[in-house]
CSV table of C-alpha atoms in Angstrom, one decimal:
chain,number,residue,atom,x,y,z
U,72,UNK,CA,-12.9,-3.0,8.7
U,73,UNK,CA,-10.9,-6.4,9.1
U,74,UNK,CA,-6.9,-6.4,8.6
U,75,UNK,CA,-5.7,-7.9,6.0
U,76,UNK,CA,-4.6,-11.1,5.4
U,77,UNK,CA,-1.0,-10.9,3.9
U,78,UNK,CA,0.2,-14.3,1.3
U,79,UNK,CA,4.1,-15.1,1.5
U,80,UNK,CA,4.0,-17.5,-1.9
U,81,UNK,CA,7.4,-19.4,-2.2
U,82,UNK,CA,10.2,-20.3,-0.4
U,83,UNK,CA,13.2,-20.7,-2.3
U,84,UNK,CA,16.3,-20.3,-0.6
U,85,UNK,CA,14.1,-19.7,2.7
U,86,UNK,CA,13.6,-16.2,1.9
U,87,UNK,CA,9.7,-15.5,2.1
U,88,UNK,CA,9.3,-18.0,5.5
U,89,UNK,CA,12.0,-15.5,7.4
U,90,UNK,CA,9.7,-12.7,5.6
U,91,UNK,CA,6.5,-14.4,7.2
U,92,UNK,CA,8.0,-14.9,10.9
U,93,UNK,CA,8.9,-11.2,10.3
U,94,UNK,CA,5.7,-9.8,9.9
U,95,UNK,CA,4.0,-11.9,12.2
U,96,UNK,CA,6.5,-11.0,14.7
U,97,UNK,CA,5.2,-7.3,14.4
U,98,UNK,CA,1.4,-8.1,14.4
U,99,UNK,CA,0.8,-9.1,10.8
U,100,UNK,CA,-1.4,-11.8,9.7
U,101,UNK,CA,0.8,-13.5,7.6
U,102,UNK,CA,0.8,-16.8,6.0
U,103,UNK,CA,3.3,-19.0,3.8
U,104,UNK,CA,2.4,-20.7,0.9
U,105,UNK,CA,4.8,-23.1,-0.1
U,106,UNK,CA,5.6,-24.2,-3.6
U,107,UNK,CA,7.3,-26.9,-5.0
U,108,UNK,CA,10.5,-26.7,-2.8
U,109,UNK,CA,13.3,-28.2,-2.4
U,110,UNK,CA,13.4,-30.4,0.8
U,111,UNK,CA,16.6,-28.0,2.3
U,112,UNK,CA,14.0,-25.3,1.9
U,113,UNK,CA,11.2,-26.4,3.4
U,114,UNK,CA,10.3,-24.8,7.0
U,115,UNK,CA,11.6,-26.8,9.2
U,116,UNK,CA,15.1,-26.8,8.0
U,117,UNK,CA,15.4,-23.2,8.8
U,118,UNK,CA,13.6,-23.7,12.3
U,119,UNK,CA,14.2,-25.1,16.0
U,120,UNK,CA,10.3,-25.6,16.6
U,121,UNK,CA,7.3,-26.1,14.2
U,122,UNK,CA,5.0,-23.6,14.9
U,123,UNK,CA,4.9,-22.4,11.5
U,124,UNK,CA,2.5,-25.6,10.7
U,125,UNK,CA,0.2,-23.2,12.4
U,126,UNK,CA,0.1,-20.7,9.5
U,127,UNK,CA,2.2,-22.4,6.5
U,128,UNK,CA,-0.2,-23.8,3.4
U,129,UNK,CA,1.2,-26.5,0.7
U,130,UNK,CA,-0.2,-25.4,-3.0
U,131,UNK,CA,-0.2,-27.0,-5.5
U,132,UNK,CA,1.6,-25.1,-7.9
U,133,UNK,CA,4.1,-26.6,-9.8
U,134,UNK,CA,6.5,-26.1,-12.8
U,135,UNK,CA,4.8,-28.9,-14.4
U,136,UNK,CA,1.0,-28.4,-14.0
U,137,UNK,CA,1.1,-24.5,-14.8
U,138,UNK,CA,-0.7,-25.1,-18.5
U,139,UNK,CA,-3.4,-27.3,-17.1
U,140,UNK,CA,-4.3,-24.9,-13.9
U,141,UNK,CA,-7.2,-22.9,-14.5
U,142,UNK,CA,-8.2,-19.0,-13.6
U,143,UNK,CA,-11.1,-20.0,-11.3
U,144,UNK,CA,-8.3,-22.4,-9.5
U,145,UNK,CA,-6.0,-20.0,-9.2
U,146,UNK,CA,-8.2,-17.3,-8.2
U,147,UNK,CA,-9.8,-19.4,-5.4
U,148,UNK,CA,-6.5,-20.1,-3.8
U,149,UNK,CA,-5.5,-16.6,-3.6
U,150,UNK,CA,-9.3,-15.4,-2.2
U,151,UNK,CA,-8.1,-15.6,1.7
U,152,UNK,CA,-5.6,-13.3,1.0
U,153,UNK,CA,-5.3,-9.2,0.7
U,154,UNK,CA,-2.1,-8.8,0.2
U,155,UNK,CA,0.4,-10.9,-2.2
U,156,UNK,CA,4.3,-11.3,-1.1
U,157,UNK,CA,5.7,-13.5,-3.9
U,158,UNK,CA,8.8,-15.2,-5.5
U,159,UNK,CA,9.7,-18.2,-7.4
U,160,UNK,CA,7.8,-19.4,-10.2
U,161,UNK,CA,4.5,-17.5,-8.4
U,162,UNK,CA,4.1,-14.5,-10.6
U,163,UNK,CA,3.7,-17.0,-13.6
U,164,UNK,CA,0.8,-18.3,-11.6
U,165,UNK,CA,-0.7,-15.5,-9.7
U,166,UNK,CA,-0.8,-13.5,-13.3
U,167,UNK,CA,-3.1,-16.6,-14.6
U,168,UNK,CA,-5.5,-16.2,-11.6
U,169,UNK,CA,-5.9,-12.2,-12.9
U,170,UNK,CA,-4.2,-11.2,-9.8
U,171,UNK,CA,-1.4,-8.7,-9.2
U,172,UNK,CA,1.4,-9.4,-6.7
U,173,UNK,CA,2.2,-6.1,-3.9
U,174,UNK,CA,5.6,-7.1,-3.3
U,175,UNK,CA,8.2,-9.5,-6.0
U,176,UNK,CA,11.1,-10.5,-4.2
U,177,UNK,CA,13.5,-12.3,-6.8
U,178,UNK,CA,15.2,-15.4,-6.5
U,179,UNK,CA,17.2,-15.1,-9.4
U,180,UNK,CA,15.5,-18.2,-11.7
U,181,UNK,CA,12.6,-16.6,-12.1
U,182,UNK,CA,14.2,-12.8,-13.3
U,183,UNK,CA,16.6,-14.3,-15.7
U,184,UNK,CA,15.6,-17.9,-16.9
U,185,UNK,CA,11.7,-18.4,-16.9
U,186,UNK,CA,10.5,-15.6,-18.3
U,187,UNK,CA,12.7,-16.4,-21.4
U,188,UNK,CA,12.0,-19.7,-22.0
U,189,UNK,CA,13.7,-20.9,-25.8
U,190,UNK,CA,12.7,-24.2,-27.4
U,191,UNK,CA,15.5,-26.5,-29.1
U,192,UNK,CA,12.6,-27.6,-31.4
U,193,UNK,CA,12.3,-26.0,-35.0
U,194,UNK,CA,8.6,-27.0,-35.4
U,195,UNK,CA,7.6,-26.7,-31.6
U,196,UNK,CA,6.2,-29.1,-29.7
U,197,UNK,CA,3.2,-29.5,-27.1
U,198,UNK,CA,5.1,-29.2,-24.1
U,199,UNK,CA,6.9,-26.4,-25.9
U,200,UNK,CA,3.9,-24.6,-26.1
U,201,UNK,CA,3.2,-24.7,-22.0
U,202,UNK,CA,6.5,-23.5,-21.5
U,203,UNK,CA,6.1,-20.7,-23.3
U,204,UNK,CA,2.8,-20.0,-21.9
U,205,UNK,CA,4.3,-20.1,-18.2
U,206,UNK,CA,7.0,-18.2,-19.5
U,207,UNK,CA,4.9,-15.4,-21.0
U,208,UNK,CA,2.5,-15.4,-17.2
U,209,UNK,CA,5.7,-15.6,-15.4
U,210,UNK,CA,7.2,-12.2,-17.4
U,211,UNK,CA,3.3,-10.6,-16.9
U,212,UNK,CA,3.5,-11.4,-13.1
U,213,UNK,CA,6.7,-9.8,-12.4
U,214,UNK,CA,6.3,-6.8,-14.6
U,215,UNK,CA,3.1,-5.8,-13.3
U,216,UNK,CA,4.0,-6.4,-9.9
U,217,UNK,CA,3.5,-3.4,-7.7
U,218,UNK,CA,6.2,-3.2,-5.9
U,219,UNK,CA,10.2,-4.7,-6.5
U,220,UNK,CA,12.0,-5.6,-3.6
U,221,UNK,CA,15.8,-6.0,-4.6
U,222,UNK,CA,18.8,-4.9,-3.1
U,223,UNK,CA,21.8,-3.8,-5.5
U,224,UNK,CA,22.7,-6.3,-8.1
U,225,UNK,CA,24.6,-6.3,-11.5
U,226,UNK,CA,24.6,-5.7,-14.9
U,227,UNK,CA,23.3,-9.1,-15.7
U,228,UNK,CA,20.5,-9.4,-13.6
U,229,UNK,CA,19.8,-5.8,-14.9
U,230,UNK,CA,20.0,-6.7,-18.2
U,231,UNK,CA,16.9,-9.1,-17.5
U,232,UNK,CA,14.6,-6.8,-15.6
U,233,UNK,CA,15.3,-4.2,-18.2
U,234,UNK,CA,13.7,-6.8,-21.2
U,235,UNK,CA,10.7,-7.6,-18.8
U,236,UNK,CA,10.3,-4.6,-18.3
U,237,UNK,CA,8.6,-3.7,-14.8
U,238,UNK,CA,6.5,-1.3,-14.3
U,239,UNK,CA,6.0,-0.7,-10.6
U,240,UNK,CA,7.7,1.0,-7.8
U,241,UNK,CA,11.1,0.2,-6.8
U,242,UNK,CA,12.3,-0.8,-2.9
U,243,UNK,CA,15.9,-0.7,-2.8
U,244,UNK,CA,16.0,-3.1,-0.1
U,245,UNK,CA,16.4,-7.1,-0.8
U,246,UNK,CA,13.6,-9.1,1.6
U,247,UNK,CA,14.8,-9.7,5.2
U,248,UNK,CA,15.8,-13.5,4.5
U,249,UNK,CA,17.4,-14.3,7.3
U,250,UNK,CA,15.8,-14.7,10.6
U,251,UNK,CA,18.4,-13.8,12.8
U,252,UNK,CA,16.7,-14.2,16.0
U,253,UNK,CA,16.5,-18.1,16.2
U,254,UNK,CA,20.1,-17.4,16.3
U,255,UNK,CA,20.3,-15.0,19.4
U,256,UNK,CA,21.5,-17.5,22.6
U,257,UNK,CA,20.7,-14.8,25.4
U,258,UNK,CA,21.5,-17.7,27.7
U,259,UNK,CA,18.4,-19.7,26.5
U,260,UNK,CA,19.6,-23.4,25.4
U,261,UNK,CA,22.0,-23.8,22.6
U,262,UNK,CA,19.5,-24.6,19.3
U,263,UNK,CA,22.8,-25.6,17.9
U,264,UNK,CA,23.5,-28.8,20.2
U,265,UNK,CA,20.2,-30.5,18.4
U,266,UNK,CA,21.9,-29.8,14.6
U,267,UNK,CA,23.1,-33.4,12.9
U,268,UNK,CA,26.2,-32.2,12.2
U,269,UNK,CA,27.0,-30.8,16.0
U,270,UNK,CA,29.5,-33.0,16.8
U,271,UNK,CA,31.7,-33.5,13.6
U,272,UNK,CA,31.8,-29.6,13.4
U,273,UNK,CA,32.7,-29.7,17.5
U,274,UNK,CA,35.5,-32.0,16.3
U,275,UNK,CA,36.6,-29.4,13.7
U,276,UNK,CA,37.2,-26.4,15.8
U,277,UNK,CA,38.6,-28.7,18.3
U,278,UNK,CA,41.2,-30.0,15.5
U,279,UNK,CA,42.5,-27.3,13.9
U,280,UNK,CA,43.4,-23.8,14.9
U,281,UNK,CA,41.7,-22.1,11.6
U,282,UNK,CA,38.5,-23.1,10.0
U,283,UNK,CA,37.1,-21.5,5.9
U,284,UNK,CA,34.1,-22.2,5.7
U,285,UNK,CA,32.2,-22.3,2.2
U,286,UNK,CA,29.1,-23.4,1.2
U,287,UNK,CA,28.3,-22.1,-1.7
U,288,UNK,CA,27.3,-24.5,-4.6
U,289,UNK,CA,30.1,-26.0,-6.6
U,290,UNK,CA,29.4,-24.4,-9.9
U,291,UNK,CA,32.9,-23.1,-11.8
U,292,UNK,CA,32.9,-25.7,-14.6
U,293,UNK,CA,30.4,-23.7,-16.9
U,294,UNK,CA,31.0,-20.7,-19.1
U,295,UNK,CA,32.2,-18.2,-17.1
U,296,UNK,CA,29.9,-15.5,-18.1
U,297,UNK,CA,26.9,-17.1,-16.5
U,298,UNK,CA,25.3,-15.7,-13.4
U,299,UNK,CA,25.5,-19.4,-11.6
U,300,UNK,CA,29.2,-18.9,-12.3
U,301,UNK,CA,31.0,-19.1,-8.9
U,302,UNK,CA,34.6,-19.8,-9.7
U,303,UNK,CA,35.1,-22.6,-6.1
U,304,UNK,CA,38.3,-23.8,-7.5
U,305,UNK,CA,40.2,-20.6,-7.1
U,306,UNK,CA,39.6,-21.2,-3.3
U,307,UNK,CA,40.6,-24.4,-3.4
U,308,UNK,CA,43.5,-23.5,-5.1
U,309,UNK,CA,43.8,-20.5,-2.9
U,310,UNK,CA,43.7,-22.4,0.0
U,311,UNK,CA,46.5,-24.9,-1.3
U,312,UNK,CA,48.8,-22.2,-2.0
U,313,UNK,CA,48.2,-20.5,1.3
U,314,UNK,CA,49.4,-24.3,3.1
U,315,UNK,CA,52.0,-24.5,1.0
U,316,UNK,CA,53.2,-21.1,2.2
U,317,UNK,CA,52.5,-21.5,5.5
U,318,UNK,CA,54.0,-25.1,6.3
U,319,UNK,CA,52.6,-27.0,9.3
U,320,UNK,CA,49.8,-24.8,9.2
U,321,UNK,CA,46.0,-26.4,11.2
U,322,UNK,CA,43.9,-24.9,8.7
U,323,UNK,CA,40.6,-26.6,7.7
U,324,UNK,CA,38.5,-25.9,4.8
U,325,UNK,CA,35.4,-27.1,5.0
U,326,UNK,CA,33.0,-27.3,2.1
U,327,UNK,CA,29.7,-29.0,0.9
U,328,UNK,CA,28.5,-31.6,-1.8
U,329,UNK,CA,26.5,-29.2,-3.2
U,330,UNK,CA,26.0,-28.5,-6.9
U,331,UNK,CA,27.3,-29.8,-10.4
U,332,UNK,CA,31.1,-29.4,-9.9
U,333,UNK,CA,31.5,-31.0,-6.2
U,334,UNK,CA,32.7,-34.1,-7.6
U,335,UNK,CA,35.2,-32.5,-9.5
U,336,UNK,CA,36.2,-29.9,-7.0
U,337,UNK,CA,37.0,-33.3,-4.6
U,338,UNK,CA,39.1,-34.1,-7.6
U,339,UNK,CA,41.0,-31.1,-7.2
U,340,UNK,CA,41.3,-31.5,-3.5
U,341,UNK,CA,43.2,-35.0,-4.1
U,342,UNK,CA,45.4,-33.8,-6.5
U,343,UNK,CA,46.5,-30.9,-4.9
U,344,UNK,CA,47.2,-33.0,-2.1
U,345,UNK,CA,45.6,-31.3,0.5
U,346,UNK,CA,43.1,-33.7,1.2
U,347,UNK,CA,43.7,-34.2,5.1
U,348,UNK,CA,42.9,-30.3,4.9
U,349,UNK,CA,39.3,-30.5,3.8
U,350,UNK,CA,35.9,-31.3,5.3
U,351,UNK,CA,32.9,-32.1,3.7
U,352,UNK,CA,29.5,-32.5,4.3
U,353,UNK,CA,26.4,-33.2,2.8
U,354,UNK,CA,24.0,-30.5,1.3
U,355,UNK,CA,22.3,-29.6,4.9
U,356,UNK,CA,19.7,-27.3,6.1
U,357,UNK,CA,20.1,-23.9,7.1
U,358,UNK,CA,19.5,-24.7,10.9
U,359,UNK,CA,22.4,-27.1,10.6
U,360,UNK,CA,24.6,-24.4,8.1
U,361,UNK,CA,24.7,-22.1,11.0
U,362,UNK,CA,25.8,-24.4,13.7
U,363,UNK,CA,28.5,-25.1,11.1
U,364,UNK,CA,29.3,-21.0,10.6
U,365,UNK,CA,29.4,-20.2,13.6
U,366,UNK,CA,32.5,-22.7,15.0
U,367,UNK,CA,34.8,-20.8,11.6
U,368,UNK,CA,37.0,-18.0,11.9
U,369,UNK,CA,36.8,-17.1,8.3
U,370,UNK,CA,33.5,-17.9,5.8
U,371,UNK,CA,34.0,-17.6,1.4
U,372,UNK,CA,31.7,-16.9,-0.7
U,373,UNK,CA,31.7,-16.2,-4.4
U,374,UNK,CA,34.8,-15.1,-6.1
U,375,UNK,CA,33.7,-15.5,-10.1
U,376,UNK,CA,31.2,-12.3,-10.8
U,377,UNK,CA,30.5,-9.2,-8.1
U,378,UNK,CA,27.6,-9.2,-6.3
U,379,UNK,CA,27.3,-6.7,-3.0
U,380,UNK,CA,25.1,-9.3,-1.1
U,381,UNK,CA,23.5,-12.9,-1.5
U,382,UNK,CA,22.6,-15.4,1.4
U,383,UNK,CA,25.8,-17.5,2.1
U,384,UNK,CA,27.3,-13.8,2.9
U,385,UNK,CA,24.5,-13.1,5.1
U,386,UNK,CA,24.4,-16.2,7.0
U,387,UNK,CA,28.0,-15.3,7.9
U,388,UNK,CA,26.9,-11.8,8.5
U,389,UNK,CA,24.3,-12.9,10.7
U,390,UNK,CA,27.0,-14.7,13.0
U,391,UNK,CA,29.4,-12.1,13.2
U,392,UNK,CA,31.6,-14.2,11.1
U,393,UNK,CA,34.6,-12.0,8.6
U,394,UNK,CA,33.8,-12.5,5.3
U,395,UNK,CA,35.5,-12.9,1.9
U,396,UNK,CA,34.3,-12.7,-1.4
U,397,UNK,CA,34.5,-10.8,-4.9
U,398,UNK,CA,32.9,-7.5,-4.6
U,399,UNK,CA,34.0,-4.4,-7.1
U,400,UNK,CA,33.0,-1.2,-4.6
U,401,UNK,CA,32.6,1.0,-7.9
U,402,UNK,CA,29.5,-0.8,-8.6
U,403,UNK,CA,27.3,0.1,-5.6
U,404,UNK,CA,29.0,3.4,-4.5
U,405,UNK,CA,25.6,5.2,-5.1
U,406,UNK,CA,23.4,2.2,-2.9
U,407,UNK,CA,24.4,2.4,0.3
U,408,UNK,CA,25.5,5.2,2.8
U,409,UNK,CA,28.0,3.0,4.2
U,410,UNK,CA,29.4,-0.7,3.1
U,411,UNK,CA,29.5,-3.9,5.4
U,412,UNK,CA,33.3,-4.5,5.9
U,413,UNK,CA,34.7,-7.5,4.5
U,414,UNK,CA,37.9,-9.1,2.5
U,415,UNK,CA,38.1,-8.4,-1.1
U,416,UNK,CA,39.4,-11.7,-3.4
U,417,UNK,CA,38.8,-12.6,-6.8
U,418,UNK,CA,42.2,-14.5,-7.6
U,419,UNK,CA,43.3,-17.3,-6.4
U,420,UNK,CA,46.4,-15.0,-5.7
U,421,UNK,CA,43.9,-12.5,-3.5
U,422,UNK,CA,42.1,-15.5,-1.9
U,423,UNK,CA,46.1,-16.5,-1.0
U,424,UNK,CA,46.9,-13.5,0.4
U,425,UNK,CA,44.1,-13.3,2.3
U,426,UNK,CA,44.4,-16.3,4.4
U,427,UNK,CA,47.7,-15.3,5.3
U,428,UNK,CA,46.3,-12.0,6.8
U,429,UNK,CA,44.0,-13.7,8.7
U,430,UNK,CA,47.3,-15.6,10.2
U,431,UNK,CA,49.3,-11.9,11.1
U,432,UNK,CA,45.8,-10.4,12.8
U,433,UNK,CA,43.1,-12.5,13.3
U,434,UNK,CA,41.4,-10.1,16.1
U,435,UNK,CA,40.7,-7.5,13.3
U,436,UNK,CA,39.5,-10.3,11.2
U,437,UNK,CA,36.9,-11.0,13.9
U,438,UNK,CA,35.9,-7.2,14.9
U,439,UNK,CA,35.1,-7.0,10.9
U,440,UNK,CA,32.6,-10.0,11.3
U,441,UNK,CA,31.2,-8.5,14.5
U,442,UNK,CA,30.7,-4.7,12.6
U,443,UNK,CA,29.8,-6.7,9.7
U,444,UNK,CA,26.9,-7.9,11.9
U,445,UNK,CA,26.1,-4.7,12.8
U,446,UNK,CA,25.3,-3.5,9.5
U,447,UNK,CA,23.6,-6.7,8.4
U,448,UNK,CA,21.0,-5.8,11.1
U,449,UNK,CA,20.4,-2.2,10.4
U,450,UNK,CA,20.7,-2.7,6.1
U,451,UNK,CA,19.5,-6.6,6.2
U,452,UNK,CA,16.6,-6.5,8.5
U,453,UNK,CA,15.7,-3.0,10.0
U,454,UNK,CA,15.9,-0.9,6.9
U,455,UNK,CA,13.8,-4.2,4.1
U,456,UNK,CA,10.9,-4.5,7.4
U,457,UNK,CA,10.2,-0.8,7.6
U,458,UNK,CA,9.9,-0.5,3.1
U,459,UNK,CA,7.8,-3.3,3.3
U,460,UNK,CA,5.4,-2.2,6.3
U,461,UNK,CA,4.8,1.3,4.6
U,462,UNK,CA,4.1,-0.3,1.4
U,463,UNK,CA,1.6,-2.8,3.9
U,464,UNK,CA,0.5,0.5,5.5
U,465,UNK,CA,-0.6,1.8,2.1
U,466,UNK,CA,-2.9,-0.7,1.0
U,467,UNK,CA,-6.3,-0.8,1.9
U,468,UNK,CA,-7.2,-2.6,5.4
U,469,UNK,CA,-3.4,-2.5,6.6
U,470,UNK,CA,-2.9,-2.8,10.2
U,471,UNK,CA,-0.8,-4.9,12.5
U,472,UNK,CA,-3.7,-7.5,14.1
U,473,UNK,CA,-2.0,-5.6,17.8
């Protein structure tokens, strides 16, 4: 009996190509299918070499062309494959092709936007019509999917999987999304040294005796009850108030051009006057993120709605880099055994106070990031590789290829 031949479809925020180098790293024959991605999620920006080209596929799925693919299509991409890992707008597609997905790993996008599509028309229109059709594959695909991989999340997110209403098995575990061990030096050459951005971040730590690092997308100009909410300028403003406090103080924030509100949040950099305070950089790659995380002392990430994990968190995580961020404890008490330590802030008053604590004990600030980094491995990788290999294990022809 042959193994099977596991399909990682979609790649958004690099989640399912870590998933793929995962699996193949313990035998598995698995392959990524990319989307339509964005070009800072394409596989080499999350990789030092390229031999994923060796087992990564381009489809041609697309949010546009959905209506006008057809079930034979769809179906004869998705014959090579026993197994279906999938994310992104892929359940909308995969449902058309009459196939069922093994594992959904959500994005986000596709939980609580595209499986609701709403048209502004009163009499709608053609291309009203597709959407609604992708819409109505895309809420199929993801309720019948057997198996949900998602870590704890919140009421909102909830609130949408409760109205598609899944019918499959549960893994508690978010996918493994970070692939940690490009990351591991053990004394071979320094990936890091080859990112575009080595040297201006070499300047950084070289300038300044504390460095924030955020880069999260710029999004706090929208309704705050929305999920992209991320509430950046109470950092900023934060951070202001923690210089002002602390005069004289080297501290460097360092932030990216990423998202609708970066213009304005530059804005608010100039007139708070802290402008000689504040780095930024273009949107970049993962593989050049990291170099840039791991020359901070302190990394932010969301401070508008709770959420127990996401991947700027982890990235920081993954470095063994102190983390703060909005997170109500309440909320996940019954998920985990044990929480990753980090700095609770949700005001700019907290995110304030917080800097300053970094100043009066920054060793316990950096044994947090390294037992942070300890629980990232066991809950972030360990624990999401061993639900998704007995779920492998269960299907018919499962096997590690060694």
């Amino acid at each position: 009996m042959p193994y099977m031949k596991i399909a990682c479809i979609g790649n958004m925020n690099n989640n399912l190509f870590c998933v793929t180098r995962f699996l193949r790293d313990k035998g598995y024959d698995a392959h990524l299918l990319l989307l339509q991605e964005f070009d800072h999620f394409l596989p080499e920006t999350d990789s030092y070499n390229d031999d994923y080209k060796a087992y990564t596929t381009q489809l041609d799925w697309k949010h546009g062309n959905h209506w006008s693919k057809t079930k034979q299509s769809l179906a004869a991409d998705l014959v090579p494959y026993d197994f279906i890992i999938a994310t992104d707008i892929s359940p909308a597609f995969i449902n058309k092709a009459g196939r069922r997905i093994d594992i959904f790993t959500p994005a986000g996008s596709d939980v609580f936007i595209y499986p609701f599509y709403k048209s502004d028309h009163l009499i709608p229109k053609r291309s009203d019509i597709y959407r609604y059709a992708f819409a109505w594959h895309q809420r199929k695909g993801v309720q019948k999917a057997r198996h949900l991989s998602l870590g704890t999340t919140n009421e909102g997110f909830e609130a949408a999987l409760d109205r598609i209403r899944f019918k499959g098995k549960r893994l508690p575990v978010a996918c493994p999304f970070i692939y940690e061990p490009q990351y591991r030096l053990n004394g071979a050459p320094d990936p890091f040294k080859n990112s575009t951005h080595y040297e201006a971040f070499r300047e950084i730590r070289e300038g300044f005796d504390f460095v924030l690092f955020h880069h999260s997308r710029h999004e706090w100009r929208l309704d705050p009850e929305s999920l992209h909410y991320k509430a950046n300028d109470r950092l900023i403003k934060g951070f202001a108030s923690f210089l002002d406090k602390r005069k004289g103080s080297k501290a460097c924030l360092v932030m990216l051009e990423y998202g609708t509100d970066y213009l304005a949040s530059q804005e608010l950099v100039r007139s708070l006057g802290i402008t000689d305070h504040v780095r930024w950089f273009p949107m970049m790659s993962r593989k050049d993120l990291m170099a840039g995380i791991r020359i901070c002392d302190l990394g932010a990430g969301e401070f508008g709605h709770s959420w127990f994990t996401y991947g700027t968190i982890y990235e920081f995580m993954a470095m063994g880099k102190p983390v703060m961020h909005y997170r109500i404890d309440e909320l996940y008490k019954d998920d985990y055994p044990e929480f990753y330590p980090m700095y609770h802030a949700h005001t700019t008053a907290d995110i304030t106070q917080r800097l300053l604590e970094y100043g009066e004990d920054p060793q316990a600030f950096q044994k947090t990031g390294e037992d942070s980094r300890q629980w990232f491995h066991r809950y972030a990788v360990e624990k999401p590789l061993e639900a998704y290999e007995a779920v492998i294990r269960e299907s018919d022809n499962a096997g590690p290829l060694n």
